[in-house]
Coordinates of C-alpha atoms and ligand atoms in Angstrom, one line a residue:
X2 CA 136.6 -175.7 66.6
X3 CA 136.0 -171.8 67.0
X4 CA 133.4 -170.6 68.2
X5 CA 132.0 -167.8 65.6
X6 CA 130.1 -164.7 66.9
X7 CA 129.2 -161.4 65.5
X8 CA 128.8 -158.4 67.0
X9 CA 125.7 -155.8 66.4
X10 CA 126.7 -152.0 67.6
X11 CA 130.2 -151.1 67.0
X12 CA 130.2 -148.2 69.8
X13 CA 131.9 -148.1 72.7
X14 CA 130.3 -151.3 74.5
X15 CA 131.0 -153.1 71.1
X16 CA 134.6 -152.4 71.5
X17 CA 134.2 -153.3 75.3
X18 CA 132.6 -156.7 74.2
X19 CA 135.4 -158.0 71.6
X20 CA 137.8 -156.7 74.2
X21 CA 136.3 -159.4 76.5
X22 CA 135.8 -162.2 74.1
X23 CA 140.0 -161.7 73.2
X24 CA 140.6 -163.0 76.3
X25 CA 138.4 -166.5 75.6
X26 CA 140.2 -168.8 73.2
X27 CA 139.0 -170.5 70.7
X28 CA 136.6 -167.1 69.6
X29 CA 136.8 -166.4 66.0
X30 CA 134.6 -162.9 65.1
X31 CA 132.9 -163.7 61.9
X32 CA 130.5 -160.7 61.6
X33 CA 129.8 -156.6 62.5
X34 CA 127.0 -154.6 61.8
X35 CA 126.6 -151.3 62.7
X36 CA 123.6 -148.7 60.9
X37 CA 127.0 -146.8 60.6
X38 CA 128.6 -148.7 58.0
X39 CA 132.0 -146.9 58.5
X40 CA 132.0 -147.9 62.3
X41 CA 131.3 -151.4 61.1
X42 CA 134.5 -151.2 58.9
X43 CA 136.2 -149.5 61.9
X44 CA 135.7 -152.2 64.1
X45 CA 135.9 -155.1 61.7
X46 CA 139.7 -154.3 60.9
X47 CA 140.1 -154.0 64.7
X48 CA 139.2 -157.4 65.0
X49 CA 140.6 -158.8 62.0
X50 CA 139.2 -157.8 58.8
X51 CA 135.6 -159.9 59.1
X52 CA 132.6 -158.9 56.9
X53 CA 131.2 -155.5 57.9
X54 CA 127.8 -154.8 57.6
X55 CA 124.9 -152.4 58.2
X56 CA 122.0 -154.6 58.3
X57 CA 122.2 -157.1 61.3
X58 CA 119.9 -159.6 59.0
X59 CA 121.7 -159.6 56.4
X60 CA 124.9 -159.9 58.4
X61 CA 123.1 -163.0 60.2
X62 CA 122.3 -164.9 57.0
X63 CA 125.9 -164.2 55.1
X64 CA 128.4 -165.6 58.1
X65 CA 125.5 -167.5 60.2
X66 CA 127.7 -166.7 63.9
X67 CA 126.4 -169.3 66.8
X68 CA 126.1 -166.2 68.7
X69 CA 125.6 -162.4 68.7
X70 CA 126.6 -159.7 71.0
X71 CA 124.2 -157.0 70.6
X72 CA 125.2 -153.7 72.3
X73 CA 123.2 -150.5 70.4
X74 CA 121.6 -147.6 72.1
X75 CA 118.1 -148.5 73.9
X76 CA 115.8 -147.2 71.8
X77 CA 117.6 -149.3 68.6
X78 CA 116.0 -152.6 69.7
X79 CA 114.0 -153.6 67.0
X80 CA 114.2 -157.0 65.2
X81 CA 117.9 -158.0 66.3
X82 CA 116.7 -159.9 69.1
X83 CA 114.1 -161.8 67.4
X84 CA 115.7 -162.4 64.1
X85 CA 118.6 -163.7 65.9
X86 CA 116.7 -166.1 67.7
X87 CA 114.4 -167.3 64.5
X88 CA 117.6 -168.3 63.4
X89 CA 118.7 -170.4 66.0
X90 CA 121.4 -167.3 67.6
X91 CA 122.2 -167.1 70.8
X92 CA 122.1 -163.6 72.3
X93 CA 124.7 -161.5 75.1
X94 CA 122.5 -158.3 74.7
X95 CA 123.2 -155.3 76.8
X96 CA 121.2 -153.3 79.5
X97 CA 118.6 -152.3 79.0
X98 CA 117.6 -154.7 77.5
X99 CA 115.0 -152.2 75.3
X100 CA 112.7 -149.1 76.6
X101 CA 109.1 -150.9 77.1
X102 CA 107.6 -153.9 79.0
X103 CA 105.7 -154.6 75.9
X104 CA 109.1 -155.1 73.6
X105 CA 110.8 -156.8 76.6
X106 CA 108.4 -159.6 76.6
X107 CA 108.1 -159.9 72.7
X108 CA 111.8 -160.6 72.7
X109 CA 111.5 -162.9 75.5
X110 CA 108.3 -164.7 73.8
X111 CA 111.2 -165.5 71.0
X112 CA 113.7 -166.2 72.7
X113 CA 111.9 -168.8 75.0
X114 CA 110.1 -170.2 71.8
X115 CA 113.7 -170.7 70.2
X116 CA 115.3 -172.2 73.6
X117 CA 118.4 -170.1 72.1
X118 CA 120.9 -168.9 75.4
X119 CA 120.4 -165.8 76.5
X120 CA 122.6 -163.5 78.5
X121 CA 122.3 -159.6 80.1
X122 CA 125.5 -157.4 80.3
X123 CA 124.5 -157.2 83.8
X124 CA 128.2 -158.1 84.8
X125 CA 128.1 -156.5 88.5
X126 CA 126.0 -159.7 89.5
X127 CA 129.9 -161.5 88.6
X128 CA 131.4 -159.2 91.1
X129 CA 133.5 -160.8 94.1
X130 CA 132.2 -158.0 96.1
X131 CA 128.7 -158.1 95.4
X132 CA 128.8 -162.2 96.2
X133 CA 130.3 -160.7 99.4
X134 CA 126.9 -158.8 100.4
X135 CA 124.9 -161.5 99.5
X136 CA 126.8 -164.1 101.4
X137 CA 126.4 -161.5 104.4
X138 CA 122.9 -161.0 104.0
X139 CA 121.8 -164.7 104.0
X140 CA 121.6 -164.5 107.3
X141 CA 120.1 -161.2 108.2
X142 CA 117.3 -159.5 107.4
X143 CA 117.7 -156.1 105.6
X144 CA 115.6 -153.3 107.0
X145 CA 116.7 -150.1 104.6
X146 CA 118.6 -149.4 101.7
X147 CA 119.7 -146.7 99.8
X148 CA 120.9 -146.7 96.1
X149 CA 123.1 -144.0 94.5
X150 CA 124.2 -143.4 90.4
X151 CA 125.1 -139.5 91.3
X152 CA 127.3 -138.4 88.6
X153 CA 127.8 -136.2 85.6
X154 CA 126.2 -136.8 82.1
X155 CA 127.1 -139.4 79.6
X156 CA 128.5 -137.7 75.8
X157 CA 126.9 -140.1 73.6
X158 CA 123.9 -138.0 71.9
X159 CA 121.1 -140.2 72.5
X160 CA 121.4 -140.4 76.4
X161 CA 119.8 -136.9 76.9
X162 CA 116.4 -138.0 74.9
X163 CA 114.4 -139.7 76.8
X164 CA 112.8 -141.4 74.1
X165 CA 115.9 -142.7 73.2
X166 CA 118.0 -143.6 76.5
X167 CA 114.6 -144.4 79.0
X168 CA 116.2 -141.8 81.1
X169 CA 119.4 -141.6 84.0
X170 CA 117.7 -144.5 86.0
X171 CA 116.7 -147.0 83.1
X172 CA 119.9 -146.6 80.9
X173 CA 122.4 -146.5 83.7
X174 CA 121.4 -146.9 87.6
X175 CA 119.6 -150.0 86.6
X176 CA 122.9 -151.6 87.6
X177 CA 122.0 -150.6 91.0
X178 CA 118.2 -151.8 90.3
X179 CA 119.3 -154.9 89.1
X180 CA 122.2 -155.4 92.1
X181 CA 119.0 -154.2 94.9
X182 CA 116.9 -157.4 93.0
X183 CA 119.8 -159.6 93.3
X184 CA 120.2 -159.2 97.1
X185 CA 116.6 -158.6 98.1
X186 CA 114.4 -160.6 95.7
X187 CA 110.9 -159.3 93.8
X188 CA 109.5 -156.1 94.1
X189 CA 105.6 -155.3 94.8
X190 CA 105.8 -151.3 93.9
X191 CA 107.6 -148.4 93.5
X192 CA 107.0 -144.9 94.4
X193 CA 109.1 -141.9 92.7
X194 CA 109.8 -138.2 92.2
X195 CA 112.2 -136.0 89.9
X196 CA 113.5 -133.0 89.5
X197 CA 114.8 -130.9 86.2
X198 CA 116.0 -127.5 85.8
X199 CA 119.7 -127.9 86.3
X200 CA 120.8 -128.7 82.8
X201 CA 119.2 -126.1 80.4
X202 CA 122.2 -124.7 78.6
X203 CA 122.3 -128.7 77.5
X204 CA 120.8 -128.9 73.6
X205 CA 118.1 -131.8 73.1
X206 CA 117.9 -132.5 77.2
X207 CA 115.0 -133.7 78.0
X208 CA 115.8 -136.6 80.9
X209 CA 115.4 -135.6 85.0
X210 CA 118.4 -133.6 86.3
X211 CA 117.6 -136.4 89.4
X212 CA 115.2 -138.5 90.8
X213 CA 114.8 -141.0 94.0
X214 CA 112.4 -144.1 93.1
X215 CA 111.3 -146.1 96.4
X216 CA 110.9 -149.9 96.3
X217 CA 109.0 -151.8 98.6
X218 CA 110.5 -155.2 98.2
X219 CA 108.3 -158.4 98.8
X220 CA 110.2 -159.4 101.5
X221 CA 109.8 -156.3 103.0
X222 CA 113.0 -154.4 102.5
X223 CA 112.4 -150.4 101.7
X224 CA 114.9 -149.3 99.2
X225 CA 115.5 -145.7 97.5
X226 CA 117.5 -145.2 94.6
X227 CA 118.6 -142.0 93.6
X228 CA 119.9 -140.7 90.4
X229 CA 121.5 -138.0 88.9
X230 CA 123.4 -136.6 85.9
X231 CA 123.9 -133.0 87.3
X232 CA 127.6 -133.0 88.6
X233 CA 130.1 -131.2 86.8
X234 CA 133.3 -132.1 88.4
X235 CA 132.1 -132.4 92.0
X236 CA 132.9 -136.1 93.7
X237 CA 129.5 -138.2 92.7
X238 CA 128.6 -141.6 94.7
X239 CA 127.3 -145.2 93.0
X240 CA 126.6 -148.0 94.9
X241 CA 124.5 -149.1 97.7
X242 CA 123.9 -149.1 101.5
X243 CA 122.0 -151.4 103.7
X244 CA 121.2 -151.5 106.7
X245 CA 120.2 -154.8 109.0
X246 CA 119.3 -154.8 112.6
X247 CA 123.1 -155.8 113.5
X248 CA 125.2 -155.0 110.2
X249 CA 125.8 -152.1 107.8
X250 CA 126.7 -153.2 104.2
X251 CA 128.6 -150.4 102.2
X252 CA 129.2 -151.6 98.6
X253 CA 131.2 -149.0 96.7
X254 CA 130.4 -149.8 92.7
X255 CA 132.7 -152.2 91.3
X256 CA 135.3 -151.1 94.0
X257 CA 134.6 -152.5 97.3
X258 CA 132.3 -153.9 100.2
X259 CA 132.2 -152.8 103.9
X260 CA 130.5 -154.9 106.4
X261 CA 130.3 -153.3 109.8
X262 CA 128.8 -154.6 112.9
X263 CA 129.0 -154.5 116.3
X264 CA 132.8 -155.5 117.2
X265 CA 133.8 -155.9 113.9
X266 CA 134.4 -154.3 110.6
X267 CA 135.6 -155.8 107.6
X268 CA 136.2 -154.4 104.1
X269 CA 136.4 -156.5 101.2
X270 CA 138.0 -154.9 97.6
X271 CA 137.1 -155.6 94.1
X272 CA 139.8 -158.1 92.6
X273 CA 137.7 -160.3 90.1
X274 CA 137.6 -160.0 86.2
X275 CA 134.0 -159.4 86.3
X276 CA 133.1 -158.6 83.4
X277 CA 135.2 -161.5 81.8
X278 CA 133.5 -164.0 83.9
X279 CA 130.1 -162.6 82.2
X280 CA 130.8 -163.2 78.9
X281 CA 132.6 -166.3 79.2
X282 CA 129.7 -167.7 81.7
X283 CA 127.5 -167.3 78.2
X284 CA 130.1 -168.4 75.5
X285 CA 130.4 -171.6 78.0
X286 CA 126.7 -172.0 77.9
X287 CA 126.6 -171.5 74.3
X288 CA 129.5 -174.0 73.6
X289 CA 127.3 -176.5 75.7
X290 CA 128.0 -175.7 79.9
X291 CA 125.7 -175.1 82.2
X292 CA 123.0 -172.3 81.5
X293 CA 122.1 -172.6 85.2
X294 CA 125.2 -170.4 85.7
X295 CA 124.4 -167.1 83.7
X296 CA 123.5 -164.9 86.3
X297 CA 121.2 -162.7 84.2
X298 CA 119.4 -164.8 81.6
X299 CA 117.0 -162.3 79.3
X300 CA 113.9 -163.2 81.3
X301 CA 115.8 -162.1 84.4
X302 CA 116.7 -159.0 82.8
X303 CA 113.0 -158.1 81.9
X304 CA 112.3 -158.3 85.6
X305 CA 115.0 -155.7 86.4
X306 CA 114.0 -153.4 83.8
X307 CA 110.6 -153.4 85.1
X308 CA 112.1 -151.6 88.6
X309 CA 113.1 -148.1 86.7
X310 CA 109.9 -148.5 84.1
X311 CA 107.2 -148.3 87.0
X312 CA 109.8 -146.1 88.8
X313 CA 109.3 -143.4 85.9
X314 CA 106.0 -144.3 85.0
X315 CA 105.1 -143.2 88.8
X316 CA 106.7 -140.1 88.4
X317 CA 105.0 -139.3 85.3
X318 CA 101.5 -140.0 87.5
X319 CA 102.2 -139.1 90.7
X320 CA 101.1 -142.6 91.7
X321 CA 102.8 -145.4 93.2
X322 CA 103.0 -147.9 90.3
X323 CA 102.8 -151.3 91.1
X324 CA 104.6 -154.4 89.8
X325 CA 102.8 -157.2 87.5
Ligands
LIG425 N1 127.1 -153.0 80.9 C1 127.7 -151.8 80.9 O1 128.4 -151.4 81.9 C2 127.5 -150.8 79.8 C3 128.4 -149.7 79.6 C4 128.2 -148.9 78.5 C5 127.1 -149.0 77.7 N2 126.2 -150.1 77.9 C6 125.0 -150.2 77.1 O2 125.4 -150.6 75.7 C7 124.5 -150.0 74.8 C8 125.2 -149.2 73.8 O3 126.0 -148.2 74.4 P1 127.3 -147.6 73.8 O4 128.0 -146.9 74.9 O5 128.1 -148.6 73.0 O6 126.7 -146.5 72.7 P2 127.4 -145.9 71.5 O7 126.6 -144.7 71.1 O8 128.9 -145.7 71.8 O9 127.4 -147.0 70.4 C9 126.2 -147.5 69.9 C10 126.4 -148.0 68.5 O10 125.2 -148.6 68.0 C11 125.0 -148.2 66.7 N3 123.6 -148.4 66.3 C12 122.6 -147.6 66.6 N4 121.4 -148.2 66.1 C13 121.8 -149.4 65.6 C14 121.1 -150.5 65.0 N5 119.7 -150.4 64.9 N6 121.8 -151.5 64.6 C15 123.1 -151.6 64.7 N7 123.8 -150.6 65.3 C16 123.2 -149.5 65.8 C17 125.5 -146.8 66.6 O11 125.8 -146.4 65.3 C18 126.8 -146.9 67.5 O12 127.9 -147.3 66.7 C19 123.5 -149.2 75.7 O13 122.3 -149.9 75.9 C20 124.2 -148.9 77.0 O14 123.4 -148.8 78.1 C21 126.4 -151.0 78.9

């Protein structure tokens, strides 16, 4: 029997979801909703000529999928994660998960409640490289680490509005957030500052041009991430460095790991399907398998959207905003 999913958001990470779940079989895509009912359309005769839709409820109650991959822009999240899960749904949602602390554990509240399955699009926690560093950490213990998403500026209109995207380090270098809590556990606080100025010819811009947000991590590891949207054509960096009293650790985003020491160094490159192994670690869950093995359940999520939150809300005070 096919397993039926829908799909809410019919952007680019929509198209980037059913791209994945072609390569699952058994998948049948029963359902698209989109606010834009002629991106619906657009993506419903891509993927066979389903229902199309621009109410995610109603979409829900007509073709009643077994699961939903939601994929809108951050500040969209209303009720698709909690209808979803009233009806028995399980959810693949993607980062961030929403904008607040307060909406994040709402939705998890409902989803718990439901016991649907929940997955993340955190898919650089499926990486071959980034299993590499963790292997190689489990045996030291990291002193320093530094976090980079230094690029140029995303096209799609709502990432320059704070309001709607969180800003540079919650929409996007919480990959690196959530990679730094992978390897190095909980946080206690954060410490951050910004910088704008760079980006005024930009209409509706109202995110940092950069910012570098400090984690002190409960086991003790200090760890800076910096962002910025700034570059125009100049060679940016993503990724993250740390340092231990007898090894360096170099991962390159979804490219590669180094691991130097003393005698020895040893680089490791990319070669996994990642971001298959994401979605088909939920669709297995939801057909049944092991839950155990999604690496970024919705309440692990909430804990790595928490990192850029107080990150920014420290920046807005001045203070160093600690972790609940
Ligand atoms: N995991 C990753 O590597 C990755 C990569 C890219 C984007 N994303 C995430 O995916 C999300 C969407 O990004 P995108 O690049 O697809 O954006 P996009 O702007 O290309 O597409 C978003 C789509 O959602 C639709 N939409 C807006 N509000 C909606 C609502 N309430 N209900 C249904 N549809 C709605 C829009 O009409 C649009 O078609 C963001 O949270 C982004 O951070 C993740």
């Amino acid at each position: 029997m096919k397993t039926r999913v829908a799909l809410v958001g019919a952007g680019g990470i929509g198209r980037y979801h059913y791209e994945q779940l072609k390569k699952i079989e058994d998948i049948e895509v029963v359902g698209v909703s989109d606010v834009a009912l002629e991106r619906a359309r657009e993506m419903s005769s891509r993927v066979g000529g389903c229902p199309a839709f621009d109410n995610h409820v109603e979409m829900y109650d007509t073709v009643r999928p077994v699961a939903v991959f939601i994929g809108i822009p951050p500040f969209a999240h209303s009720d698709q994660e909690t209808a979803a899960a009233e009806r028995g749904i399980h959810i693949f949602v993607q980062k961030p998960p929403t904008t607040t602390m307060e909406k994040a554990h709402a939705v998890l509240a409902a989803v718990e409640k439901a016991g649907v399955v929940t997955a993340v699009g955190f898919q650089d926690r499926y990486l071959d490289v980034v299993e590499e560093a963790k292997t190689a950490l489990s045996d030291q213990k990291p002193g320093l680490a530094m976090g980079y998403w230094l690029g140029g500026m995303p096209g799609v209109p709502w990432w320059r509005v704070r309001a709607q995207s969180g800003g540079q380090a919650v929409e996007q270098t919480i990959h690196i957030f959530d990679t730094a809590r992978y390897l190095f556990g909980e946080a206690e606080s954060v410490f951050a500052a910004a910088r704008k100025g760079l980006m005024l010819d930009v209409p509706n811009y109202d995110v940092d041009d950069s910012s570098a947000m400090t984690i002190q991590f409960k086991s003790g590891v200090l760890c800076t991430i910096f962002s910025a949207c700034f570059l125009r054509g100049g060679p940016g960096k993503a990724g993250l460095d740390v340092y231990c009293q007898n090894l360096k650790i170099e991962y390159g985003l979804r490219n590669n790991v180094r691991l130097s020491g003393h005698r020895e160094i040893r680089e490791v490159r990319h070669r996994n399907d990642n971001d298959l192994d994401c979605v088909k670690t939920f669709i297995d869950a939801v057909r049944g398998g092991d839950r155990q093995r999604i690496r970024s359940p919705y309440a692990d999520a909430v804990k790595s959207l928490e990192l850029p939150l107080a990150g920014q809300r420290s920046i807005d005070t001045g203070r160093i905003a600690q972790l609940g």
